[in-house]
Amino acid sequence: MTQQTVATTPIAGQKPGTSGLRKKTRVFMAPGYLENYVQAIFDGIGGVAGKTLVIGGDGRYFNETATGTILAMAAANGAARCIVGQGGLLSTPAASHLIRTRGADGGLILSASHNPGGPDADFGVKYNGPNGGPAPEAVTAAIHARTLDITEYHVFTGGAVALDRLGQARLGNMAVEVVDPVADYAALMEELFDFEAISALLRGGFRVRFDAMHAVTGPYAREILETRLGAPAGTVVNAVPDPTFGGGHPDPNPVWAADLMARMQAEDAPDFGAASDGDGDRNMILGRNCYVGPSDSLAVLADRAHLAPGYAGGLAGVARSMPTSAAADRVAEARGMACYETPTGWKFFGNLLDAGRVTLCGEESAGTGSAHVREKDGLWAVLLWLNILAVSGKSVAGLMTDHWARYGRNYYSRHDYEGVDSAVAEAIMADLEARLDDLPGAQAAGLTVARADVFSYHDPVDGSVATAQGLRVFFEGGARVVLRLSGTGTEGATLRLYLERLETDAGALHQDPQAALAPVIAATEALTGIAARTGRRAPDVMT
Ligand code: G1P
Ligand code: ZN
């Protein structure tokens, strides 16, 4: 047989509890490193003999080479079939959809999400299970365990598949099917949304600017917005996936999508602006002079999703990650929907979606999605917004004004301190945690602490428990701060503060969020001393 078994030693690559592995690209390119991790995944999921896998990535540097390596390893490990996106491309939501619609046993997605790409930037691999979603804790634990005791990997050496050629091919005994990465996904979007209404809106002169940030959603957005919905050519910008994402971070936030932000504030601004990230699962939504925060976006979508055909029957419920604002909870309460609060990370939504308990879910970190796949989905969120705008006839700013008038406004901001000395960050967390029980009743910069705890989650579907998911301090009058350490950073520690304050006074609904949150920011500093302890005068990023 034209295959090799290569001896290897453990790389201990994946942190327990994380759903994949992100490293510098050069680390992944070192001889045997990618192979080592991929074999650990195959072994950790009980082998791939006879299985069908979906494979593709976000087009970053090393994507196509890595796709070829993974195919060769799947063949050597006895997989029956691999379905791979042409050129090795698949957005994360499109990969999730393909796994589901083809009844595959799982998939490997090559991406480091919104991190930069290139030989000196970042690369990543993650395994998604047969439901199309990030692997649950038990599976990632098994993969992690395998990275600690792996001794060999297997790779097919008898040829390669031309990834640019659509259709059927073979690699040894394994069938390989190279598919159009966009077709099945675009068909799903046509089922969910009222393309006629959106198309009529666009024909009526409603102008859209979608910034694909040189990443994977370019071809998807062009096909759907320009070809199928008839938006003018040029509606999608930075539409060709580039291995280095044009040298930037494919991260749809006001900092990295500054050009789009500026255009949406210009005199001749389009009516609607949006962006997605490297692998197409995150989104940013903008109107003229109007930035819609992810927590507010989730709330508006939960309130009005029924305007789209795919959700016309109403929503079973809505779920949000704990640090996400409670704006969606207010909608759920008013509409009599179930509402769940989960730890940070999309994998926690999987059971709720699989069990039919929720239809919509979202995170404050620019992730929104629904039961149509098992990942967050950037372009889906954009299309749901466009569907709502088309049917309601309102502007983005008009929808937000209506929403806040009805439900009140959960002022919200996340402050990130990046590259903090890990010992300092851990001490800040530990010191606050040690005082949580004494905090109720305490004064901090004029606010009174109502209660404080460490968030843990009991999954209502499978009974599993996730502990230590962040520190929460609630203040009298409906304000809250959450502290947590990032699980995805690559250098030092990233300390995240999630600040929130509910305002129901109609006269005070249009303030600048940072100003509206000033009392909560001051109270947090009084409780933690972050500025003094990190030596930082301000957060590195505020979203
Ligand atoms: C971040 C986000 C989180 C998201 C994750 C993966 O994780 O905060 O919401 O699920 O990326 O996209 P963190 O770095 O905070 O652990
Ligand atoms: Zn992403």
Coordinates of C-alpha atoms and ligand atoms in Angstrom, one line a residue:
M1 CA 0.0 0.0 0.0
T2 CA 1.3 3.4 -0.9
Q3 CA 1.2 4.8 2.6
Q4 CA 3.6 5.6 5.4
T5 CA 3.4 5.2 9.2
V6 CA 5.6 7.9 10.8
A7 CA 6.8 7.8 14.4
T8 CA 6.0 10.9 16.3
T9 CA 6.1 12.3 19.9
P10 CA 3.3 14.1 21.7
I11 CA 2.9 17.8 20.9
A12 CA 0.4 18.4 23.7
G13 CA -1.1 20.9 21.3
Q14 CA -4.7 21.4 22.4
K15 CA -5.7 23.0 25.7
P16 CA -8.4 21.1 27.5
G17 CA -11.9 22.6 26.9
T18 CA -11.0 24.4 23.7
S19 CA -12.6 23.3 20.5
G20 CA -9.5 23.3 18.3
L21 CA -5.9 24.3 18.0
R22 CA -4.6 27.7 17.0
K23 CA -0.9 28.3 16.6
K24 CA 1.5 30.4 14.6
T25 CA 1.4 29.2 11.0
R26 CA 5.1 28.3 11.0
V27 CA 4.4 25.9 14.0
F28 CA 1.7 24.2 11.9
M29 CA 4.1 24.0 8.9
A30 CA 6.9 22.4 10.9
P31 CA 7.5 18.8 9.6
G32 CA 4.9 16.4 11.2
Y33 CA 3.1 19.0 13.4
L34 CA -0.1 19.3 11.5
E35 CA 0.0 15.5 10.9
N36 CA 0.5 14.9 14.6
Y37 CA -2.6 16.9 15.6
V38 CA -4.8 15.6 12.8
Q39 CA -3.9 12.0 13.8
A40 CA -4.8 12.9 17.4
I41 CA -8.2 14.2 16.2
F42 CA -8.8 11.0 14.2
D43 CA -7.8 8.8 17.1
G44 CA -9.7 10.9 19.6
I45 CA -12.9 10.5 17.8
G46 CA -12.5 6.7 17.6
G47 CA -10.8 6.5 14.2
V48 CA -12.2 7.4 10.8
A49 CA -12.3 4.0 9.1
G50 CA -15.4 3.9 6.9
K51 CA -16.4 7.4 7.8
T52 CA -17.3 10.4 5.7
L53 CA -15.7 13.8 6.5
V54 CA -16.1 17.3 5.2
I55 CA -12.9 19.3 4.8
G56 CA -12.3 23.0 4.0
G57 CA -11.0 26.2 5.4
D58 CA -11.0 30.0 5.2
G59 CA -8.3 30.4 2.5
R60 CA -5.6 31.7 4.7
Y61 CA -1.9 31.0 4.0
F62 CA -1.2 27.2 4.2
N63 CA -4.9 26.3 3.8
E64 CA -4.6 24.5 0.5
T65 CA -1.4 22.6 1.5
A66 CA -3.0 21.6 4.8
T67 CA -6.2 20.4 3.1
G68 CA -4.1 18.1 0.9
T69 CA -2.3 16.7 3.9
I70 CA -5.5 16.1 5.8
L71 CA -7.0 14.3 2.7
A72 CA -3.9 12.1 2.5
M73 CA -4.2 11.2 6.2
A74 CA -7.9 10.5 5.9
A75 CA -7.2 8.1 3.1
A76 CA -4.4 6.4 5.0
N77 CA -6.7 6.0 8.1
G78 CA -9.4 4.3 6.0
A79 CA -12.0 7.0 5.6
A80 CA -14.6 6.1 3.0
R81 CA -15.2 9.6 1.6
C82 CA -14.1 13.2 1.9
I83 CA -16.2 16.1 0.7
V84 CA -14.0 19.1 0.2
G85 CA -14.6 22.6 -1.0
Q86 CA -13.1 23.6 -4.3
G87 CA -9.6 25.1 -3.7
G88 CA -9.9 23.9 -0.1
L89 CA -12.4 26.7 0.7
L90 CA -15.4 26.4 3.0
S91 CA -16.7 29.0 5.4
T92 CA -17.4 27.6 8.9
P93 CA -21.2 27.9 8.5
A94 CA -21.1 26.3 5.0
A95 CA -18.9 23.4 6.4
S96 CA -21.5 23.0 9.2
H97 CA -24.3 22.8 6.7
L98 CA -22.5 20.3 4.4
I99 CA -21.8 18.0 7.4
R100 CA -25.5 18.1 8.2
T101 CA -27.0 17.9 4.7
R102 CA -24.7 15.1 3.6
G103 CA -25.1 13.1 6.8
A104 CA -21.3 13.2 7.3
D105 CA -19.6 11.8 10.4
G106 CA -17.9 15.2 11.1
G107 CA -15.5 17.6 9.5
L108 CA -12.2 19.4 9.8
I109 CA -12.3 23.2 9.4
L110 CA -9.0 25.0 8.8
S111 CA -9.1 28.5 10.3
A112 CA -7.9 30.8 13.0
S113 CA -11.2 32.8 12.7
H114 CA -10.6 36.5 12.9
N115 CA -6.8 36.2 13.6
P116 CA -4.5 37.4 10.8
G117 CA -3.1 35.0 8.2
G118 CA 0.3 34.5 6.6
P119 CA 3.5 32.7 7.2
D120 CA 4.2 34.8 10.3
A121 CA 0.6 35.0 11.4
D122 CA -1.9 32.4 12.7
F123 CA -3.4 29.1 11.5
G124 CA -5.8 26.7 13.1
V125 CA -7.7 23.4 12.8
K126 CA -10.9 22.4 14.5
Y127 CA -13.1 19.3 14.4
N128 CA -16.9 19.5 14.2
G129 CA -19.1 16.6 15.0
P130 CA -21.9 14.9 13.1
N131 CA -24.4 17.5 14.1
G132 CA -22.2 20.1 12.3
G133 CA -21.2 21.9 15.5
P134 CA -18.0 22.3 17.5
A135 CA -17.1 19.1 19.3
P136 CA -18.5 18.8 22.9
E137 CA -16.3 18.8 25.9
A138 CA -16.1 15.0 26.1
V139 CA -14.7 14.8 22.5
T140 CA -12.2 17.6 22.9
A141 CA -11.0 16.0 26.1
A142 CA -10.4 12.7 24.2
I143 CA -8.5 14.6 21.5
H144 CA -6.5 16.4 24.0
A145 CA -5.7 13.2 25.8
R146 CA -4.5 11.7 22.5
T147 CA -2.2 14.7 21.9
L148 CA -0.4 13.6 25.1
D149 CA 0.3 10.0 24.2
I150 CA 0.4 9.8 20.4
T151 CA 3.2 7.7 18.9
E152 CA 2.6 7.6 15.2
Y153 CA 0.6 9.0 12.3
H154 CA -0.5 7.6 8.9
V155 CA -0.3 9.3 5.6
F156 CA -1.1 8.2 2.0
T157 CA 1.8 8.8 -0.4
G158 CA 0.4 7.5 -3.7
G159 CA -0.8 10.7 -5.2
A160 CA -2.9 13.8 -4.6
V161 CA -6.3 15.3 -5.7
A162 CA -6.5 18.4 -7.8
L163 CA -8.5 20.6 -5.5
D164 CA -9.4 23.1 -8.3
R165 CA -11.3 20.5 -10.3
L166 CA -15.0 20.0 -9.3
G167 CA -16.3 16.4 -9.2
Q168 CA -15.4 12.9 -8.1
A169 CA -11.8 11.7 -7.6
R170 CA -10.1 8.9 -5.6
L171 CA -7.2 8.9 -3.2
G172 CA -6.2 5.2 -2.7
N173 CA -9.4 3.5 -1.6
M174 CA -11.1 6.8 -0.5
A175 CA -13.6 8.7 -2.6
V176 CA -13.0 12.5 -2.8
E177 CA -15.7 14.8 -3.9
V178 CA -14.7 18.4 -4.7
V179 CA -17.8 20.6 -4.4
D180 CA -18.6 24.2 -5.1
P181 CA -18.2 25.8 -1.6
V182 CA -21.1 28.2 -2.1
A183 CA -23.9 26.3 -3.9
D184 CA -25.5 24.3 -1.0
Y185 CA -25.2 27.2 1.4
A186 CA -26.8 29.7 -1.0
A187 CA -29.7 27.3 -1.5
L188 CA -30.2 27.1 2.2
M189 CA -30.3 30.9 2.5
E190 CA -33.0 31.0 -0.3
E191 CA -35.1 28.6 1.7
L192 CA -34.9 30.7 4.9
F193 CA -35.3 34.2 3.6
D194 CA -37.7 36.2 1.4
F195 CA -35.4 36.8 -1.6
E196 CA -38.1 38.5 -3.5
A197 CA -38.7 41.1 -0.8
I198 CA -35.0 41.7 -0.3
S199 CA -34.5 41.9 -4.1
A200 CA -37.3 44.4 -4.4
L201 CA -35.7 46.5 -1.6
L202 CA -32.4 46.6 -3.5
R203 CA -34.1 47.4 -6.8
G204 CA -35.8 50.3 -5.0
G205 CA -32.4 51.9 -4.5
F206 CA -31.6 50.7 -1.0
R207 CA -27.8 50.6 -0.9
V208 CA -25.7 47.9 0.8
R209 CA -22.0 47.7 1.4
F210 CA -20.7 44.3 2.5
D211 CA -17.0 44.1 3.4
A212 CA -15.7 40.5 3.1
M213 CA -12.3 41.7 4.6
H214 CA -10.4 39.7 1.9
A215 CA -11.7 36.5 3.6
V216 CA -13.9 33.5 2.8
T217 CA -17.3 35.2 2.7
G218 CA -16.4 37.1 -0.5
P219 CA -17.5 34.4 -3.0
Y220 CA -20.6 33.6 -0.8
A221 CA -21.7 37.3 -0.6
R222 CA -21.1 37.9 -4.3
E223 CA -23.2 35.0 -5.3
I224 CA -26.0 35.7 -2.9
L225 CA -26.1 39.5 -2.8
E226 CA -25.0 40.4 -6.3
T227 CA -26.0 37.4 -8.4
R228 CA -29.1 36.0 -6.8
L229 CA -30.5 39.2 -5.1
G230 CA -29.4 41.6 -7.8
A231 CA -27.4 44.1 -5.8
P232 CA -25.2 46.2 -8.1
A233 CA -21.7 44.9 -8.8
G234 CA -19.3 46.3 -6.2
T235 CA -21.8 45.9 -3.4
V236 CA -19.4 43.3 -2.0
V237 CA -15.9 44.7 -1.4
N238 CA -12.6 43.0 -0.6
A239 CA -14.4 40.0 -2.1
V240 CA -11.4 37.8 -3.2
P241 CA -10.0 35.6 -0.4
D242 CA -6.4 36.4 0.1
P243 CA -3.9 34.2 2.0
T244 CA -2.9 37.2 4.2
F245 CA -6.3 38.9 4.3
G246 CA -4.8 42.0 2.7
G247 CA -2.3 42.2 5.6
G248 CA -5.1 43.0 8.1
H249 CA -7.1 41.2 10.7
P250 CA -10.3 39.8 9.2
D251 CA -12.2 40.9 12.3
P252 CA -15.5 42.7 11.8
N253 CA -15.3 45.3 14.6
P254 CA -15.0 49.1 14.6
V255 CA -11.2 48.8 14.9
W256 CA -10.4 46.4 12.1
A257 CA -13.3 47.4 9.8
A258 CA -12.6 51.1 10.3
D259 CA -13.0 51.8 6.5
L260 CA -16.5 50.5 6.5
M261 CA -17.3 52.4 9.8
A262 CA -16.1 55.6 8.2
R263 CA -18.1 55.1 5.0
M264 CA -21.2 54.4 7.0
Q265 CA -20.8 57.9 8.6
A266 CA -20.2 59.7 5.4
E267 CA -22.7 62.0 3.8
D268 CA -23.4 59.6 1.0
A269 CA -23.4 56.6 3.2
P270 CA -25.1 53.4 2.0
D271 CA -28.3 52.4 3.9
F272 CA -26.8 49.2 5.3
G273 CA -23.3 48.1 6.0
A274 CA -22.0 44.7 7.1
A275 CA -18.8 42.7 7.5
S276 CA -17.8 39.2 8.3
D277 CA -14.6 37.6 9.6
G278 CA -12.0 35.2 8.3
D279 CA -14.1 32.0 8.3
G280 CA -17.5 33.7 7.9
D281 CA -19.1 33.0 11.2
R282 CA -19.0 36.5 12.8
N283 CA -20.8 39.6 11.7
M284 CA -21.0 43.3 12.1
I285 CA -24.2 45.3 11.3
L286 CA -24.3 49.0 10.6
G287 CA -26.8 51.5 9.4
R288 CA -26.2 55.1 8.4
N289 CA -24.4 56.6 11.5
C290 CA -25.6 53.7 13.4
Y291 CA -23.5 50.8 14.9
V292 CA -25.6 47.9 16.1
G293 CA -23.9 46.1 18.9
P294 CA -24.0 42.3 18.8
S295 CA -26.1 42.0 21.9
D296 CA -28.7 44.4 20.5
S297 CA -28.6 42.7 17.1
L298 CA -29.5 39.4 18.8
A299 CA -32.4 41.1 20.6
V300 CA -33.8 42.7 17.4
L301 CA -33.5 39.5 15.4
A302 CA -35.2 37.6 18.2
D303 CA -38.0 40.1 18.2
R304 CA -38.6 40.1 14.4
A305 CA -37.2 36.9 13.0
H306 CA -40.8 35.8 12.3
L307 CA -40.8 38.3 9.4
A308 CA -38.6 35.8 7.5
P309 CA -40.2 32.7 6.0
G310 CA -37.8 30.3 7.7
Y311 CA -38.9 31.6 11.1
A312 CA -42.6 32.4 10.3
G313 CA -43.8 29.9 12.8
G314 CA -42.0 31.8 15.7
L315 CA -39.0 30.8 17.7
A316 CA -38.8 27.9 20.2
G317 CA -36.5 30.0 22.4
V318 CA -33.4 32.1 22.4
A319 CA -30.0 31.5 24.0
R320 CA -27.2 33.9 24.7
S321 CA -23.7 33.5 26.3
M322 CA -23.6 34.8 29.8
P323 CA -21.5 37.9 29.1
T324 CA -23.9 38.9 26.3
S325 CA -26.3 41.7 27.4
A326 CA -29.8 40.8 28.7
A327 CA -31.4 42.7 25.8
A328 CA -32.5 39.4 24.3
D329 CA -34.0 38.2 27.6
R330 CA -36.4 41.2 27.6
V331 CA -37.6 40.2 24.2
A332 CA -38.0 36.6 25.2
E333 CA -39.9 37.6 28.3
A334 CA -42.3 39.9 26.4
R335 CA -42.9 37.2 23.7
G336 CA -43.2 34.3 26.1
M337 CA -40.2 32.5 24.7
A338 CA -37.7 30.3 26.6
C339 CA -34.4 32.0 27.3
Y340 CA -31.1 30.3 28.2
E341 CA -27.8 31.7 29.5
T342 CA -24.8 29.6 28.5
P343 CA -21.0 29.9 29.0
T344 CA -18.9 31.6 26.4
G345 CA -18.4 29.5 23.3
W346 CA -20.7 28.3 20.5
K347 CA -20.4 24.6 21.5
F348 CA -22.7 25.3 24.5
F349 CA -25.6 26.1 22.2
G350 CA -25.4 22.7 20.4
N351 CA -27.5 20.7 22.8
L352 CA -30.2 23.4 23.1
L353 CA -30.4 23.6 19.3
D354 CA -30.3 19.8 18.8
A355 CA -33.1 19.4 21.4
G356 CA -35.3 22.0 19.7
R357 CA -35.3 24.2 22.8
V358 CA -34.0 27.3 21.1
T359 CA -34.1 28.6 17.5
L360 CA -31.8 31.6 17.8
C361 CA -28.6 32.2 19.7
G362 CA -25.8 34.7 20.0
E363 CA -22.7 36.0 21.7
E364 CA -21.5 39.5 22.4
S365 CA -18.4 38.7 20.3
A366 CA -20.2 39.3 17.0
G367 CA -21.7 35.9 16.7
T368 CA -25.3 35.2 15.8
G369 CA -26.9 32.1 14.5
S370 CA -29.9 29.8 14.4
A371 CA -30.9 26.1 14.2
H372 CA -30.2 26.2 10.4
V373 CA -26.6 25.1 11.1
R374 CA -24.6 24.4 14.3
E375 CA -22.2 27.4 14.0
K376 CA -22.7 31.1 14.2
D377 CA -23.2 32.5 10.7
G378 CA -22.2 36.0 9.5
L379 CA -23.9 36.1 6.2
W380 CA -27.1 34.5 7.6
A381 CA -27.3 37.4 10.1
V382 CA -26.9 39.9 7.3
L383 CA -29.6 38.3 5.3
L384 CA -32.0 38.2 8.3
W385 CA -31.4 41.9 8.9
L386 CA -32.1 42.6 5.2
N387 CA -35.2 40.5 5.3
I388 CA -36.5 42.4 8.4
L389 CA -35.6 45.8 6.8
A390 CA -37.4 44.9 3.6
V391 CA -40.6 43.7 5.3
S392 CA -40.7 46.4 7.9
G393 CA -39.8 49.3 5.6
K394 CA -37.7 50.9 8.4
S395 CA -34.1 52.0 8.5
V396 CA -31.5 50.4 10.8
A397 CA -31.6 53.4 13.1
G398 CA -35.4 53.4 13.0
L399 CA -35.5 49.8 14.1
M400 CA -33.1 50.5 17.0
T401 CA -35.1 53.5 18.1
D402 CA -38.3 51.5 18.1
H403 CA -36.6 48.6 19.8
W404 CA -35.2 50.7 22.7
A405 CA -38.5 52.6 23.1
R406 CA -40.3 49.3 23.6
Y407 CA -37.9 47.3 25.6
G408 CA -35.5 49.8 27.1
R409 CA -31.8 49.9 26.3
N410 CA -29.1 47.6 27.7
Y411 CA -26.1 49.9 27.4
Y412 CA -23.2 47.6 26.8
S413 CA -19.5 47.5 26.1
R414 CA -16.6 45.1 26.4
H415 CA -13.2 46.3 27.5
D416 CA -10.2 44.1 26.6
Y417 CA -6.8 44.3 28.2
E418 CA -4.5 42.3 26.0
G419 CA -1.1 40.8 26.5
V420 CA -1.4 41.2 30.3
D421 CA 1.2 39.3 32.4
S422 CA -0.6 36.1 33.1
A423 CA 0.3 36.1 36.8
V424 CA -1.1 39.6 37.2
A425 CA -4.3 38.8 35.3
E426 CA -4.8 35.6 37.3
A427 CA -4.3 37.5 40.6
I428 CA -6.9 40.1 39.7
M429 CA -9.4 37.4 39.1
A430 CA -8.4 35.4 42.2
D431 CA -8.5 38.4 44.5
L432 CA -12.0 39.4 43.3
E433 CA -13.2 35.8 43.5
A434 CA -12.0 35.5 47.1
R435 CA -14.1 38.6 48.0
L436 CA -17.3 37.7 46.2
D437 CA -19.2 36.5 49.3
D438 CA -18.5 39.8 51.1
L439 CA -19.5 42.1 48.3
P440 CA -23.3 42.3 48.6
G441 CA -24.1 45.6 50.2
A442 CA -20.6 47.0 49.5
Q443 CA -20.3 50.5 47.9
A444 CA -18.1 50.9 44.8
A445 CA -17.8 54.4 43.3
G446 CA -21.4 55.3 44.2
L447 CA -23.0 51.9 43.2
T448 CA -24.1 49.3 45.6
V449 CA -23.4 45.6 44.9
A450 CA -26.6 43.5 44.9
R451 CA -25.0 40.1 44.4
A452 CA -21.8 38.5 43.0
D453 CA -20.9 35.0 42.0
V454 CA -18.9 32.7 39.8
F455 CA -20.9 31.6 36.8
S456 CA -21.4 27.9 36.3
Y457 CA -23.7 26.2 33.8
H458 CA -25.8 23.1 34.2
D459 CA -26.7 21.9 30.7
P460 CA -30.4 21.1 30.8
V461 CA -30.2 18.6 28.0
D462 CA -27.3 16.3 29.0
G463 CA -26.8 17.3 32.6
S464 CA -23.1 18.2 32.2
V465 CA -21.7 21.0 34.3
A466 CA -19.2 23.7 33.3
T467 CA -17.7 25.6 36.3
A468 CA -15.6 28.7 36.6
Q469 CA -17.1 30.5 33.5
G470 CA -16.5 34.0 34.7
L471 CA -17.0 36.3 37.7
R472 CA -20.3 38.3 37.8
V473 CA -21.0 41.4 40.0
F474 CA -24.6 42.8 39.8
F475 CA -25.3 46.3 41.1
E476 CA -28.6 47.7 42.5
G477 CA -30.6 49.3 39.7
G478 CA -29.8 46.8 36.9
A479 CA -26.1 47.2 36.1
R480 CA -23.6 44.4 35.8
V481 CA -19.9 43.7 35.2
V482 CA -18.5 40.3 34.2
L483 CA -14.8 39.5 34.3
R484 CA -13.2 36.6 32.4
L485 CA -9.9 35.6 31.0
S486 CA -9.9 34.8 27.2
G487 CA -9.5 31.2 26.2
T488 CA -8.4 32.1 22.6
G489 CA -5.6 34.6 23.1
T490 CA -2.1 33.5 21.9
E491 CA 0.2 35.9 23.9
G492 CA 0.0 36.5 27.7
A493 CA -3.5 36.8 29.1
T494 CA -6.4 38.8 27.7
L495 CA -8.6 40.1 30.5
R496 CA -12.2 40.9 29.4
L497 CA -14.6 43.2 31.2
Y498 CA -18.2 43.1 30.1
L499 CA -20.1 46.2 31.2
E500 CA -23.8 46.6 31.1
R501 CA -26.5 49.0 32.4
L502 CA -30.2 48.9 31.7
E503 CA -31.9 52.3 30.9
T504 CA -35.6 52.5 30.6
D505 CA -36.0 56.3 30.8
A506 CA -37.1 57.2 27.2
G507 CA -35.3 60.5 27.5
A508 CA -31.9 58.9 28.1
L509 CA -31.8 56.2 25.4
H510 CA -29.5 57.8 22.9
Q511 CA -26.3 58.5 24.9
D512 CA -22.8 57.3 24.0
P513 CA -22.4 53.9 25.6
Q514 CA -19.1 54.7 27.2
A515 CA -20.7 57.7 28.9
A516 CA -23.8 55.8 29.9
L517 CA -21.5 53.1 31.4
A518 CA -19.2 55.5 33.3
P519 CA -20.6 54.6 36.7
V520 CA -20.1 50.8 36.1
I521 CA -16.6 51.4 34.7
A522 CA -15.7 53.4 37.8
A523 CA -17.2 50.8 40.2
T524 CA -15.3 48.0 38.4
E525 CA -12.0 49.9 38.8
A526 CA -12.8 50.5 42.5
L527 CA -13.4 46.8 43.0
T528 CA -10.4 45.4 41.0
G529 CA -7.7 48.1 40.7
I530 CA -7.0 46.9 37.1
A531 CA -5.4 50.2 36.0
A532 CA -2.9 50.2 38.8
R533 CA -2.2 46.5 38.7
T534 CA -1.7 46.2 34.9
G535 CA -0.1 49.6 34.5
R536 CA -2.6 50.4 31.8
R537 CA -4.5 53.6 31.6
A538 CA -7.1 52.4 29.2
P539 CA -8.3 49.1 27.7
D540 CA -6.6 48.0 24.4
V541 CA -9.9 47.4 22.7
M542 CA -13.4 48.6 23.5
T543 CA -16.3 47.2 21.5
Ligands
G1P1 C1 -13.8 34.5 22.0 C2 -15.2 35.1 22.2 C3 -16.2 34.0 22.3 C4 -16.2 33.1 21.1 C5 -14.7 32.6 20.9 C6 -14.6 31.8 19.6 O1 -13.4 33.7 23.1 O2 -15.2 35.9 23.4 O3 -17.5 34.6 22.5 O4 -17.0 32.0 21.2 O5 -13.8 33.7 20.8 O6 -15.0 32.6 18.5 P1 -12.5 34.2 24.3 O7 -11.2 34.7 23.7 O8 -13.3 35.3 25.0 O9 -12.3 33.0 25.2
ZN2 ZN -14.7 33.2 13.0

